[in-house]
Coordinates of C-alpha atoms in Angstrom, one line a residue:
Chain A
M1119 CA 9.2 -18.6 -26.5
L1120 CA 8.0 -15.0 -27.3
Q1121 CA 10.5 -12.3 -26.6
R1122 CA 10.2 -8.6 -25.9
E1123 CA 12.8 -6.0 -25.2
T1124 CA 12.4 -2.7 -23.5
D1125 CA 14.2 -0.1 -21.4
V1126 CA 11.9 0.0 -18.5
A1127 CA 9.5 -2.9 -17.6
I1128 CA 6.7 -2.0 -15.3
I1129 CA 4.9 -4.8 -13.4
G1130 CA 1.3 -3.8 -12.8
G1131 CA -0.9 -1.3 -14.5
G1132 CA -2.6 0.2 -11.5
P1133 CA -2.1 3.8 -10.3
A1134 CA 1.6 3.2 -9.4
G1135 CA 2.5 1.4 -12.6
L1136 CA 0.7 4.1 -14.7
A1137 CA 2.4 7.0 -13.0
A1138 CA 5.8 5.3 -13.1
A1139 CA 5.4 4.5 -16.8
V1140 CA 4.4 8.1 -17.7
E1141 CA 7.4 9.5 -15.9
A1142 CA 9.9 7.0 -17.4
R1143 CA 8.5 7.8 -20.8
N1144 CA 9.0 11.5 -20.1
H1145 CA 12.6 10.7 -19.6
G1146 CA 12.9 9.3 -23.1
C1147 CA 12.7 5.6 -22.4
D1148 CA 10.9 2.7 -24.1
V1149 CA 8.4 1.6 -21.5
L1150 CA 6.4 -1.6 -21.3
I1151 CA 3.6 -2.1 -18.7
I1152 CA 2.6 -5.7 -17.9
E1153 CA -0.9 -6.0 -16.5
R1154 CA -2.7 -9.2 -15.5
D1155 CA -6.2 -7.8 -15.8
D1156 CA -7.9 -7.1 -19.1
S1157 CA -7.6 -3.3 -18.7
L1158 CA -5.4 -0.8 -17.0
G1159 CA -6.3 1.1 -13.8
G1160 CA -6.0 -1.6 -11.2
I1161 CA -8.1 -1.3 -8.1
L1162 CA -9.2 2.2 -9.1
Q1163 CA -11.7 0.7 -11.6
Q1164 CA -13.8 -0.6 -8.8
C1165 CA -13.4 2.4 -6.5
I1166 CA -16.3 4.3 -8.1
H1167 CA -16.7 6.7 -5.1
P1168 CA -15.4 10.3 -5.4
G1169 CA -12.5 11.8 -3.6
F1170 CA -9.5 10.9 -5.7
G1171 CA -7.0 13.4 -7.1
L1172 CA -7.6 16.2 -4.7
H1173 CA -3.9 17.0 -4.5
E1174 CA -2.8 16.1 -8.0
F1175 CA -5.7 17.3 -10.1
D1176 CA -7.4 19.6 -7.6
D1177 CA -10.6 17.8 -8.2
E1178 CA -12.7 15.1 -6.5
L1179 CA -12.6 12.4 -9.1
A1180 CA -14.1 8.9 -9.0
G1181 CA -11.4 6.1 -9.1
P1182 CA -12.0 5.1 -12.7
E1183 CA -11.9 8.8 -13.7
Y1184 CA -8.5 9.3 -12.0
A1185 CA -7.2 6.1 -13.8
Q1186 CA -8.5 7.4 -17.1
R1187 CA -6.4 10.5 -16.9
Y1188 CA -3.3 8.4 -16.8
I1189 CA -4.6 5.8 -19.2
D1190 CA -5.1 8.6 -21.8
V1191 CA -1.5 9.7 -21.4
V1192 CA -0.2 6.1 -21.6
E1193 CA -2.2 5.4 -24.7
N1194 CA -1.2 8.6 -26.5
G1195 CA 2.3 8.6 -25.3
G1196 CA 3.8 5.6 -27.0
I1197 CA 3.9 3.4 -24.0
D1198 CA 3.5 -0.3 -24.7
V1199 CA 1.0 -2.3 -22.7
L1200 CA 0.5 -6.0 -22.3
T1201 CA -2.9 -6.8 -20.7
N1202 CA -4.1 -10.2 -19.7
T1203 CA -0.4 -10.9 -19.0
M1204 CA 0.9 -12.0 -15.6
V1205 CA 4.5 -11.9 -14.6
L1206 CA 5.4 -15.2 -13.1
E1207 CA 9.0 -14.7 -12.2
I1208 CA 11.9 -12.3 -12.2
T1209 CA 15.2 -14.2 -12.1
P1210 CA 18.1 -12.9 -10.0
T1211 CA 19.6 -11.8 -13.3
K1212 CA 16.6 -9.6 -13.9
D1213 CA 15.1 -11.8 -16.7
L1214 CA 11.4 -11.5 -16.6
Y1215 CA 8.9 -14.3 -17.5
A1216 CA 5.2 -13.7 -18.0
I1217 CA 2.3 -15.7 -19.2
S1218 CA -0.3 -14.5 -21.6
E1219 CA -3.0 -15.9 -24.0
N1220 CA -0.1 -16.3 -26.5
G1221 CA 2.0 -18.3 -24.2
V1222 CA 5.1 -17.5 -22.1
I1223 CA 6.9 -14.3 -22.9
N1224 CA 10.5 -13.5 -21.9
I1225 CA 10.9 -9.8 -21.3
I1226 CA 14.4 -8.3 -21.3
S1227 CA 14.7 -4.9 -19.8
K1228 CA 17.3 -2.6 -18.5
S1229 CA 15.4 -1.8 -15.4
I1230 CA 12.2 -2.9 -13.7
V1231 CA 9.6 -1.1 -11.6
L1232 CA 7.7 -3.3 -9.1
A1233 CA 4.1 -1.9 -9.0
M1234 CA 2.0 -5.0 -8.2
G1235 CA 0.0 -3.4 -5.4
C1236 CA -1.4 -5.4 -2.5
R1237 CA -4.0 -7.9 -1.7
E1238 CA -6.6 -8.3 1.0
R1239 CA -6.1 -10.2 4.2
T1240 CA -8.5 -13.1 4.3
R1241 CA -10.4 -15.0 6.9
G1242 CA -7.5 -17.4 7.3
A1243 CA -5.2 -14.6 8.1
I1244 CA -7.3 -13.5 11.1
K1245 CA -8.4 -17.0 12.3
I1246 CA -12.2 -16.8 12.7
P1247 CA -13.5 -20.2 13.9
G1248 CA -16.5 -22.0 12.5
Y1249 CA -17.6 -23.7 9.3
R1250 CA -16.7 -22.4 5.9
P1251 CA -20.1 -21.6 4.5
T1252 CA -20.8 -19.5 1.4
G1253 CA -21.2 -15.8 2.2
V1254 CA -17.8 -14.8 3.6
Y1255 CA -16.0 -12.4 1.2
T1256 CA -13.3 -9.8 1.4
A1257 CA -14.7 -6.3 1.1
G1258 CA -12.7 -5.5 -2.1
L1259 CA -13.9 -8.6 -3.8
A1260 CA -17.5 -7.6 -2.9
Q1261 CA -16.7 -4.2 -4.3
R1262 CA -15.7 -5.7 -7.6
F1263 CA -18.9 -7.8 -7.7
V1264 CA -21.1 -4.8 -7.0
N1265 CA -19.4 -2.1 -9.0
I1266 CA -18.0 -3.9 -12.0
E1267 CA -19.6 -7.3 -12.4
G1268 CA -23.1 -6.2 -11.5
F1269 CA -24.3 -8.6 -8.9
M1270 CA -24.9 -8.5 -5.2
P1271 CA -23.1 -11.1 -3.0
G1272 CA -25.9 -11.1 -0.4
T1273 CA -28.8 -9.2 1.1
E1274 CA -28.1 -8.9 4.9
F1275 CA -24.5 -7.9 5.7
V1276 CA -22.2 -7.5 8.6
I1277 CA -18.8 -5.9 7.9
L1278 CA -15.7 -6.8 10.0
G1279 CA -13.1 -4.0 10.0
S1280 CA -13.8 -0.3 9.8
G1281 CA -11.1 0.5 7.2
D1282 CA -12.1 2.8 4.4
I1283 CA -13.1 0.0 2.0
G1284 CA -15.3 -1.5 4.6
M1285 CA -17.2 1.7 5.4
I1286 CA -17.5 2.7 1.8
M1287 CA -19.0 -0.7 1.0
A1288 CA -21.5 -0.3 3.9
R1289 CA -22.9 2.7 2.1
R1290 CA -22.7 1.2 -1.4
L1291 CA -24.5 -2.0 -0.3
T1292 CA -27.2 0.1 1.4
W1293 CA -27.7 2.1 -1.8
E1294 CA -28.1 -1.1 -3.8
G1295 CA -30.9 -2.3 -1.5
A1296 CA -29.1 -4.4 1.0
T1297 CA -29.2 -4.1 4.8
V1298 CA -26.0 -3.6 6.7
H1299 CA -26.5 -4.6 10.3
G1300 CA -23.2 -3.2 11.5
V1301 CA -19.5 -2.6 11.1
V1302 CA -17.4 -4.4 13.7
E1303 CA -14.0 -3.0 14.7
I1304 CA -11.6 -4.6 17.1
Q1305 CA -9.8 -1.3 17.9
P1306 CA -11.4 1.3 20.2
Y1307 CA -11.4 3.8 17.3
P1308 CA -12.5 3.5 13.6
S1309 CA -9.6 2.6 11.5
G1310 CA -10.6 4.6 8.4
L1311 CA -11.1 8.3 7.8
I1312 CA -13.6 10.2 9.9
R1313 CA -15.1 11.5 6.7
N1314 CA -16.1 8.0 5.8
K1315 CA -17.5 7.2 9.2
V1316 CA -19.8 10.2 9.0
Q1317 CA -20.8 9.9 5.3
C1318 CA -21.0 6.2 5.0
L1319 CA -22.1 4.9 8.4
D1320 CA -23.7 7.8 10.4
D1321 CA -25.7 9.1 7.4
Y1322 CA -27.4 5.7 7.1
N1323 CA -27.6 4.8 10.8
I1324 CA -25.3 1.9 10.4
P1325 CA -24.0 0.9 13.9
L1326 CA -20.2 0.8 14.4
Y1327 CA -19.3 -1.7 17.1
L1328 CA -15.9 -0.5 18.4
S1329 CA -13.7 -2.9 20.6
H1330 CA -15.7 -5.8 19.1
T1331 CA -14.8 -8.7 16.9
V1332 CA -16.5 -11.6 15.2
V1333 CA -16.1 -14.7 17.3
R1334 CA -18.2 -17.1 15.3
V1335 CA -19.7 -17.6 11.9
H1336 CA -22.9 -19.6 11.9
G1337 CA -24.4 -21.7 9.1
K1338 CA -23.2 -24.7 7.2
D1339 CA -24.1 -24.1 3.5
R1340 CA -24.7 -20.4 3.7
V1341 CA -23.9 -17.9 6.5
T1342 CA -27.0 -17.6 8.8
G1343 CA -25.6 -15.2 11.2
I1344 CA -22.5 -14.2 13.2
T1345 CA -21.7 -13.8 16.9
I1346 CA -19.7 -10.7 17.9
S1347 CA -18.2 -10.1 21.3
K1348 CA -16.6 -7.2 23.1
V1349 CA -12.8 -7.4 23.5
D1350 CA -10.5 -6.0 26.1
E1351 CA -7.4 -3.9 25.4
N1352 CA -5.5 -7.0 24.5
W1353 CA -8.1 -8.0 21.9
K1354 CA -9.2 -10.9 24.1
M1355 CA -13.0 -11.5 24.0
I1356 CA -14.9 -10.6 27.2
P1357 CA -17.2 -13.6 28.1
G1358 CA -20.8 -12.7 28.5
T1359 CA -20.7 -9.9 26.0
E1360 CA -21.6 -12.0 22.9
K1361 CA -24.3 -10.8 20.6
F1362 CA -25.9 -12.7 17.7
I1363 CA -26.5 -10.9 14.5
N1364 CA -28.7 -12.3 11.8
C1365 CA -27.1 -12.0 8.4
D1366 CA -26.3 -14.0 5.2
T1367 CA -23.0 -12.3 4.3
L1368 CA -19.9 -11.3 6.2
L1369 CA -17.5 -9.0 4.6
L1370 CA -13.9 -8.8 5.8
S1371 CA -12.1 -5.4 5.6
V1372 CA -9.2 -6.4 7.8
G1373 CA -6.1 -5.0 6.1
L1374 CA -4.0 -5.2 3.0
I1375 CA -0.7 -7.0 2.4
P1376 CA 1.8 -5.9 -0.2
E1377 CA 2.0 -8.6 -2.9
N1378 CA 5.7 -9.5 -3.2
E1379 CA 5.9 -13.1 -4.3
I1380 CA 7.9 -12.2 -7.4
T1381 CA 10.0 -9.8 -5.5
K1382 CA 11.1 -12.6 -3.2
K1383 CA 11.8 -14.9 -6.1
A1384 CA 14.0 -12.3 -7.6
G1385 CA 16.0 -12.4 -4.4
A1386 CA 15.2 -8.9 -3.1
A1387 CA 15.2 -8.4 0.7
L1388 CA 11.8 -7.7 2.3
S1389 CA 11.2 -5.5 5.3
R1390 CA 9.0 -6.1 8.3
T1391 CA 6.0 -4.6 6.5
N1392 CA 6.3 -7.2 3.7
G1393 CA 7.5 -4.6 1.2
P1394 CA 10.9 -4.7 -0.4
V1395 CA 13.7 -2.9 1.4
V1396 CA 14.4 0.3 -0.4
N1397 CA 16.8 3.3 -0.1
Q1398 CA 16.0 7.0 -0.8
F1399 CA 16.0 6.2 -4.6
L1400 CA 13.3 3.5 -4.1
S1401 CA 15.9 1.0 -5.3
T1402 CA 15.5 -2.5 -3.9
T1403 CA 18.5 -4.6 -2.9
I1404 CA 18.9 -5.6 -6.5
N1405 CA 20.5 -3.4 -9.1
G1406 CA 18.0 -1.8 -11.4
I1407 CA 14.8 -3.0 -9.6
F1408 CA 12.7 -0.2 -8.1
A1409 CA 9.5 -0.4 -6.1
C1410 CA 6.6 2.0 -5.6
G1411 CA 2.9 2.1 -4.6
N1412 CA 1.1 -0.5 -2.5
V1413 CA 3.7 -3.2 -3.2
L1414 CA 6.1 -1.1 -1.2
Q1415 CA 3.8 0.3 1.5
V1416 CA 0.0 0.4 1.7
H1417 CA -1.1 4.0 1.0
D1418 CA -4.3 5.7 1.9
L1419 CA -4.2 8.4 -0.9
V1420 CA -3.7 7.6 -4.5
D1421 CA -2.0 11.1 -4.9
N1422 CA 0.8 9.9 -2.7
V1423 CA 1.1 6.7 -4.7
A1424 CA 1.6 8.8 -7.9
V1425 CA 4.3 11.0 -6.3
E1426 CA 6.2 7.9 -5.1
A1427 CA 5.7 6.1 -8.5
K1428 CA 6.9 9.1 -10.5
K1429 CA 10.1 9.0 -8.5
A1430 CA 10.6 5.2 -9.1
G1431 CA 9.8 5.7 -12.8
K1432 CA 12.3 8.5 -13.1
L1433 CA 15.1 6.6 -11.3
A1434 CA 14.4 3.4 -13.3
A1435 CA 14.7 5.6 -16.5
L1436 CA 18.0 7.0 -15.3
Y1437 CA 19.3 3.6 -14.5
S1438 CA 18.3 2.2 -17.9
K1439 CA 20.3 5.1 -19.4
G1440 CA 23.4 3.9 -17.6
V1441 CA 23.3 6.1 -14.5
Q1442 CA 24.6 4.1 -11.6
V1443 CA 21.7 4.4 -9.1
P1444 CA 22.9 3.0 -5.7
T1445 CA 21.0 0.0 -4.5
S1446 CA 19.9 -0.4 -0.9
M1447 CA 22.5 -3.2 -0.5
E1448 CA 25.7 -1.1 -0.9
K1449 CA 28.2 -0.7 1.8
Q1450 CA 27.8 3.0 2.5
I1451 CA 24.3 2.8 4.0
V1452 CA 22.7 3.8 7.2
R1453 CA 19.6 2.2 8.5
V1454 CA 16.4 4.2 9.1
S1455 CA 14.5 2.6 12.1
P1456 CA 11.1 3.3 13.5
G1457 CA 11.3 4.4 17.1
N1458 CA 8.8 5.2 19.8
G1459 CA 5.2 5.2 18.5
V1460 CA 6.2 4.7 14.8
G1461 CA 5.2 1.5 13.0
Y1462 CA 7.5 1.8 10.0
V1463 CA 9.4 4.3 7.9
I1464 CA 10.3 4.3 4.2
P1465 CA 13.0 4.5 3.0
N1466 CA 14.5 1.6 5.1
V1467 CA 18.1 2.7 4.4
I1468 CA 19.9 5.7 3.2
N1469 CA 22.9 5.6 0.9
L1470 CA 25.6 8.0 2.0
D1471 CA 28.0 7.6 -0.9
V1472 CA 26.1 9.5 -3.5
K1473 CA 27.7 11.5 -6.3
E1474 CA 26.9 15.2 -6.0
E1475 CA 25.6 15.5 -9.6
F1476 CA 23.2 12.6 -8.9
I1477 CA 21.8 14.2 -5.8
E1478 CA 20.2 16.9 -7.9
K1479 CA 18.8 14.5 -10.4
A1480 CA 17.3 12.2 -7.8
G1481 CA 14.9 14.9 -6.5
S1482 CA 13.8 15.5 -2.9
M1483 CA 14.5 13.3 0.1
R1484 CA 11.1 12.1 1.1
F1485 CA 10.1 10.0 4.1
S1486 CA 6.8 8.3 4.8
L1487 CA 5.7 6.6 8.0
R1488 CA 2.7 5.5 10.0
V1489 CA 2.2 5.9 13.7
R1490 CA 1.1 3.0 15.8
K1491 CA -2.0 4.5 17.5
P1492 CA -4.0 7.8 17.4
M1493 CA -2.2 10.5 19.4
Q1494 CA -2.7 14.2 20.0
D1495 CA -0.2 17.1 20.4
I1496 CA 3.0 15.3 19.4
Y1497 CA 6.2 15.9 17.5
I1498 CA 7.4 13.7 14.7
K1499 CA 11.1 13.7 15.1
M1500 CA 14.1 12.2 13.3
R1501 CA 17.6 11.9 14.8
S1502 CA 21.0 10.4 14.2
G1503 CA 22.4 9.7 17.7
Q1504 CA 21.9 12.9 19.6
K1505 CA 21.7 15.1 16.5
E1506 CA 18.2 16.2 15.6
L1507 CA 17.5 16.0 11.8
Y1508 CA 13.9 16.9 11.6
K1509 CA 11.0 17.9 13.8
K1510 CA 7.4 18.8 13.2
F1511 CA 4.4 19.4 15.5
H1512 CA 1.2 17.5 14.8
R1513 CA -2.1 18.2 16.6
Y1514 CA -3.5 14.9 15.7
V1515 CA -2.0 11.7 14.1
R1516 CA -3.8 8.4 13.3
P1517 CA -2.5 5.1 12.0
S1518 CA -4.9 5.4 9.1
E1519 CA -3.2 8.5 7.8
M1520 CA 0.3 8.2 6.4
I1521 CA 2.6 11.0 7.4
I1522 CA 5.0 12.3 4.7
F1523 CA 7.8 14.7 5.1
K1524 CA 10.7 16.0 3.1
I1525 CA 14.2 17.2 4.2
K1526 CA 14.2 21.0 3.7
E1527 CA 17.9 21.6 4.0
S1528 CA 20.3 20.7 1.2
I1529 CA 20.4 16.9 0.7
K1530 CA 24.2 17.1 0.4
D1531 CA 24.4 18.7 3.9
F1532 CA 21.9 16.2 5.2
L1533 CA 23.9 13.2 4.0
E1534 CA 27.2 14.7 5.3
G1535 CA 25.6 15.0 8.7
L1536 CA 24.9 11.3 8.9
D1537 CA 27.2 8.8 10.5
I1538 CA 27.4 5.3 9.0
D1539 CA 27.5 3.5 12.4
T1540 CA 24.5 5.4 13.8
P1541 CA 21.1 4.4 12.6
I1542 CA 18.6 7.1 11.9
E1543 CA 15.6 7.0 14.2
V1544 CA 12.1 8.4 13.4
Y1545 CA 10.0 8.6 16.5
V1546 CA 7.1 10.3 18.3
E1547 CA 7.6 12.7 21.2
P1548 CA 4.7 14.0 23.2
K1549 CA 4.7 17.8 23.4
N1550 CA 4.4 18.0 27.2
K1551 CA 7.9 16.7 27.5
Q1552 CA 9.2 20.2 26.7
P1553 CA 7.6 22.5 29.3
G1554 CA 7.7 26.2 28.6
K1555 CA 8.1 25.8 24.9
R1556 CA 5.2 26.9 22.8
E1557 CA 5.3 25.9 19.2
R1558 CA 2.8 25.5 16.4
D1559 CA 3.2 23.9 13.1
Chain B
M726 CA -42.8 37.3 4.6
I727 CA -42.9 34.0 6.4
A728 CA -39.5 32.4 6.7
K729 CA -39.4 28.8 5.5
K730 CA -39.3 26.5 8.5
P731 CA -36.4 24.1 8.4
S732 CA -37.1 20.5 9.2
V733 CA -34.4 20.2 11.8
E734 CA -34.0 22.8 14.5
E735 CA -31.1 21.3 16.4
K736 CA -28.3 18.9 15.3
E737 CA -25.1 17.3 16.4
I738 CA -22.6 17.3 13.5
T739 CA -19.3 15.5 13.3
C740 CA -16.9 17.7 11.4
I741 CA -15.1 16.0 8.5
V742 CA -12.8 18.9 7.5
C743 CA -9.8 17.5 9.3
P744 CA -8.8 14.4 11.3
T745 CA -9.7 16.1 14.7
G746 CA -13.4 15.4 14.0
C747 CA -14.9 18.0 16.3
S748 CA -18.4 17.4 17.5
I749 CA -20.3 20.6 16.6
H750 CA -23.7 21.5 18.0
V751 CA -25.9 23.6 15.7
K752 CA -29.1 25.1 16.9
R753 CA -31.6 27.6 15.2
L754 CA -32.4 30.4 17.6
E755 CA -35.8 32.1 17.8
D756 CA -34.6 35.1 15.7
G757 CA -33.7 32.6 12.9
T758 CA -29.9 32.9 13.3
L759 CA -27.8 29.8 14.0
S760 CA -25.9 29.0 17.1
I761 CA -22.8 26.9 16.3
E762 CA -20.7 25.5 19.1
G763 CA -17.9 23.0 19.4
N764 CA -15.9 23.8 16.3
Q765 CA -12.3 24.8 16.7
C766 CA -11.8 26.6 13.5
K767 CA -13.5 28.7 10.9
R768 CA -13.6 25.9 8.3
G769 CA -15.5 23.8 10.8
Y770 CA -17.9 26.6 11.4
D771 CA -18.6 26.8 7.6
Y772 CA -18.9 23.1 7.3
A773 CA -21.4 22.8 10.1
E774 CA -23.5 25.7 8.8
T775 CA -23.8 24.2 5.3
E776 CA -24.4 20.7 6.7
F777 CA -27.2 22.1 8.9
I778 CA -28.9 24.3 6.3
E779 CA -28.6 22.0 3.2
P780 CA -26.3 19.0 3.4
K781 CA -25.0 18.1 -0.1
R782 CA -23.1 15.1 -1.5
I783 CA -21.5 14.0 -4.7
L784 CA -23.4 10.8 -5.6
A785 CA -21.4 8.1 -7.2
T786 CA -23.0 4.8 -8.4
T787 CA -23.4 2.7 -11.5
I788 CA -25.8 2.5 -14.5
R789 CA -26.5 -0.6 -16.6
I790 CA -24.7 -0.5 -20.0
E791 CA -25.2 -2.7 -23.0
M792 CA -22.6 -3.7 -25.7
A793 CA -19.6 -3.2 -23.3
K794 CA -17.3 -5.8 -21.8
V795 CA -18.8 -5.2 -18.4
P796 CA -22.5 -4.8 -17.5
L797 CA -22.1 -1.5 -15.5
V798 CA -20.6 1.9 -16.2
P799 CA -19.7 3.9 -13.1
V800 CA -21.2 7.4 -12.9
R801 CA -21.4 10.4 -10.6
T802 CA -23.1 13.7 -10.3
D803 CA -20.9 16.6 -11.6
E804 CA -22.1 18.8 -8.7
P805 CA -23.0 18.0 -5.1
V806 CA -26.7 17.3 -4.8
P807 CA -29.0 17.6 -1.7
K808 CA -28.6 14.7 0.6
E809 CA -32.3 14.2 0.8
K810 CA -32.5 13.6 -2.9
L811 CA -30.0 10.8 -3.0
D812 CA -32.5 7.9 -2.7
E813 CA -34.7 9.4 -5.5
I814 CA -31.7 9.8 -7.8
L815 CA -30.6 6.2 -7.1
D816 CA -34.1 4.9 -7.9
F817 CA -34.1 6.8 -11.1
L818 CA -30.7 5.6 -12.2
A819 CA -31.6 2.0 -11.3
N820 CA -34.1 2.0 -14.1
I821 CA -32.1 3.4 -17.0
K822 CA -29.8 1.8 -19.4
V823 CA -27.1 3.2 -21.8
K824 CA -25.2 1.7 -24.7
A825 CA -21.5 1.6 -25.3
P826 CA -19.5 3.4 -26.4
V827 CA -19.3 5.8 -23.5
N828 CA -16.4 8.1 -22.7
C829 CA -15.3 9.2 -19.3
G830 CA -16.9 12.6 -18.7
D831 CA -19.9 12.1 -21.1
V832 CA -23.1 13.5 -19.7
L833 CA -25.5 10.5 -19.5
V834 CA -28.4 12.3 -17.8
E835 CA -28.8 16.1 -18.0
H836 CA -30.2 17.9 -14.9
V837 CA -31.1 14.7 -13.1
L838 CA -34.6 15.1 -11.5
G839 CA -34.5 18.7 -12.5
L840 CA -31.6 19.5 -10.3
D841 CA -28.6 21.6 -11.1
A842 CA -26.4 18.5 -11.6
N843 CA -25.7 16.1 -14.5
I844 CA -24.9 12.4 -14.3
I845 CA -21.5 11.9 -16.0
A846 CA -19.7 8.6 -16.9
T847 CA -16.5 8.1 -14.9
R848 CA -15.1 5.3 -17.1
T849 CA -14.5 4.9 -20.8
L850 CA -16.1 1.7 -22.2
G851 CA -15.9 0.9 -25.8
V852 CA -18.1 -1.5 -27.8
D853 CA -17.0 -5.0 -26.8
T854 CA -19.3 -8.0 -27.0
C855 CA -16.8 -10.7 -27.8
D856 CA -16.8 -12.2 -24.3
K857 CA -20.5 -12.4 -24.0
I858 CA -20.9 -14.1 -27.4
A859 CA -18.3 -16.6 -26.3
C860 CA -20.3 -17.3 -23.2
E861 CA -23.5 -17.8 -25.1
I862 CA -21.9 -20.3 -27.5

């Protein structure tokens, strides 16, 4: 069996893996990226639309362009890359096995960064009845066909799900000569950014059917049409509201799931959101295994992926140099739980027993979360028992936009203020609960 | 001097500056000035004004490429172009072909359709025909 040794092994060469690799390399480590596709860049290579890198590069780059900036650094920075190589397993002793054109490779590393990204939810995951004809694709797969491989998966489209990929594909397909008969969204509001609704749907008069879903796919060999129906607030179809739409292709843009099969095999605990449980150092429950990017939580901005990944890369580098980075399994931990109106919060736990000199090295204390539904005039708050740890006013929050905040006070004081038996709660509080107080962000 | 008559005299614009998504009503008054209502901030005002007078977009699409490992190279305009020109530019780009190697940032078409914008490559693609030859054999 082939063998490789490295300080930091990075699984996945998408934006998270690239940023983590660059950061680990900057900390003086030997770094190896393992990528299953034939080139680096991950999903960015098919996201040819502009709008990436606004925060990081102060520019509106196309996806492949953003990736290229990192690929250039990787290629010139002495970072090793294995493409066409897929990691099959991480054993509980952190032995890594991958398969490539040359056979199975055993990779021995001091630390590992999980950066495998996510995959699309499929038809099975959302249970649409009917035959299984040709012509039902996930939106991301269709995006790859159209933007990289150079062929059109159909001519008359309906898109289920108004996430950003779905709306961007609606415009893309229109530009390539197809007709998009509508975007169908089960929620009463579009689930992607308003900017995409305006520039991808409204600009091309593509109807958006809110509070609707696909109830039937017609056709035996090829899709011949779909039936959509209005739904009530519990997502139950309302009889009598069915509408038939003629089409030959149905695209599904119905959510993304972190891809954590190897994480599970390694024995790391997963959270409710299907990502690994991590602490403030992005360490999983296993010593020396860190996670970042969409494998941890599905992001909406690649800039945020890069920030998270750099942190994971840095801590993996420190760990490989012998620094004892606490895992999210240790005894001195306090849970961070999502409260009212909050879907999830990362990190899942916070280690209290952290050496003072390490606090500085580890960088800022950063939280990210998503709210459950669109809300106006609210506070995002964090508390430990009755003690308020953080509060910020937001005029408008949406589930499609990740909220990120940092602890402004000294991290040492913050940690000392926590109580091991009292979970931290992050929650939404409407502004009108505090009459007489006028505050702006 | 006769002022150029704009094609649209009144328009409902959804603001994309922030997540609030204000619905802004823009109308050209008889004296030629604009009435802009419904925005909640200055940035929204500016957005609605530009969007009414001359909406512009960065156009991102693909061009056929030969001698590379994939048949398409992604491209975009390096400056925003008038929205009404998008179809024309897409038609033009659908009929051209480039050859690998292409570097990210290379200008593939200068002043596309005489506009103040170039078409630039957004991906680096080296010469790579191995896969295709393998397929043909």
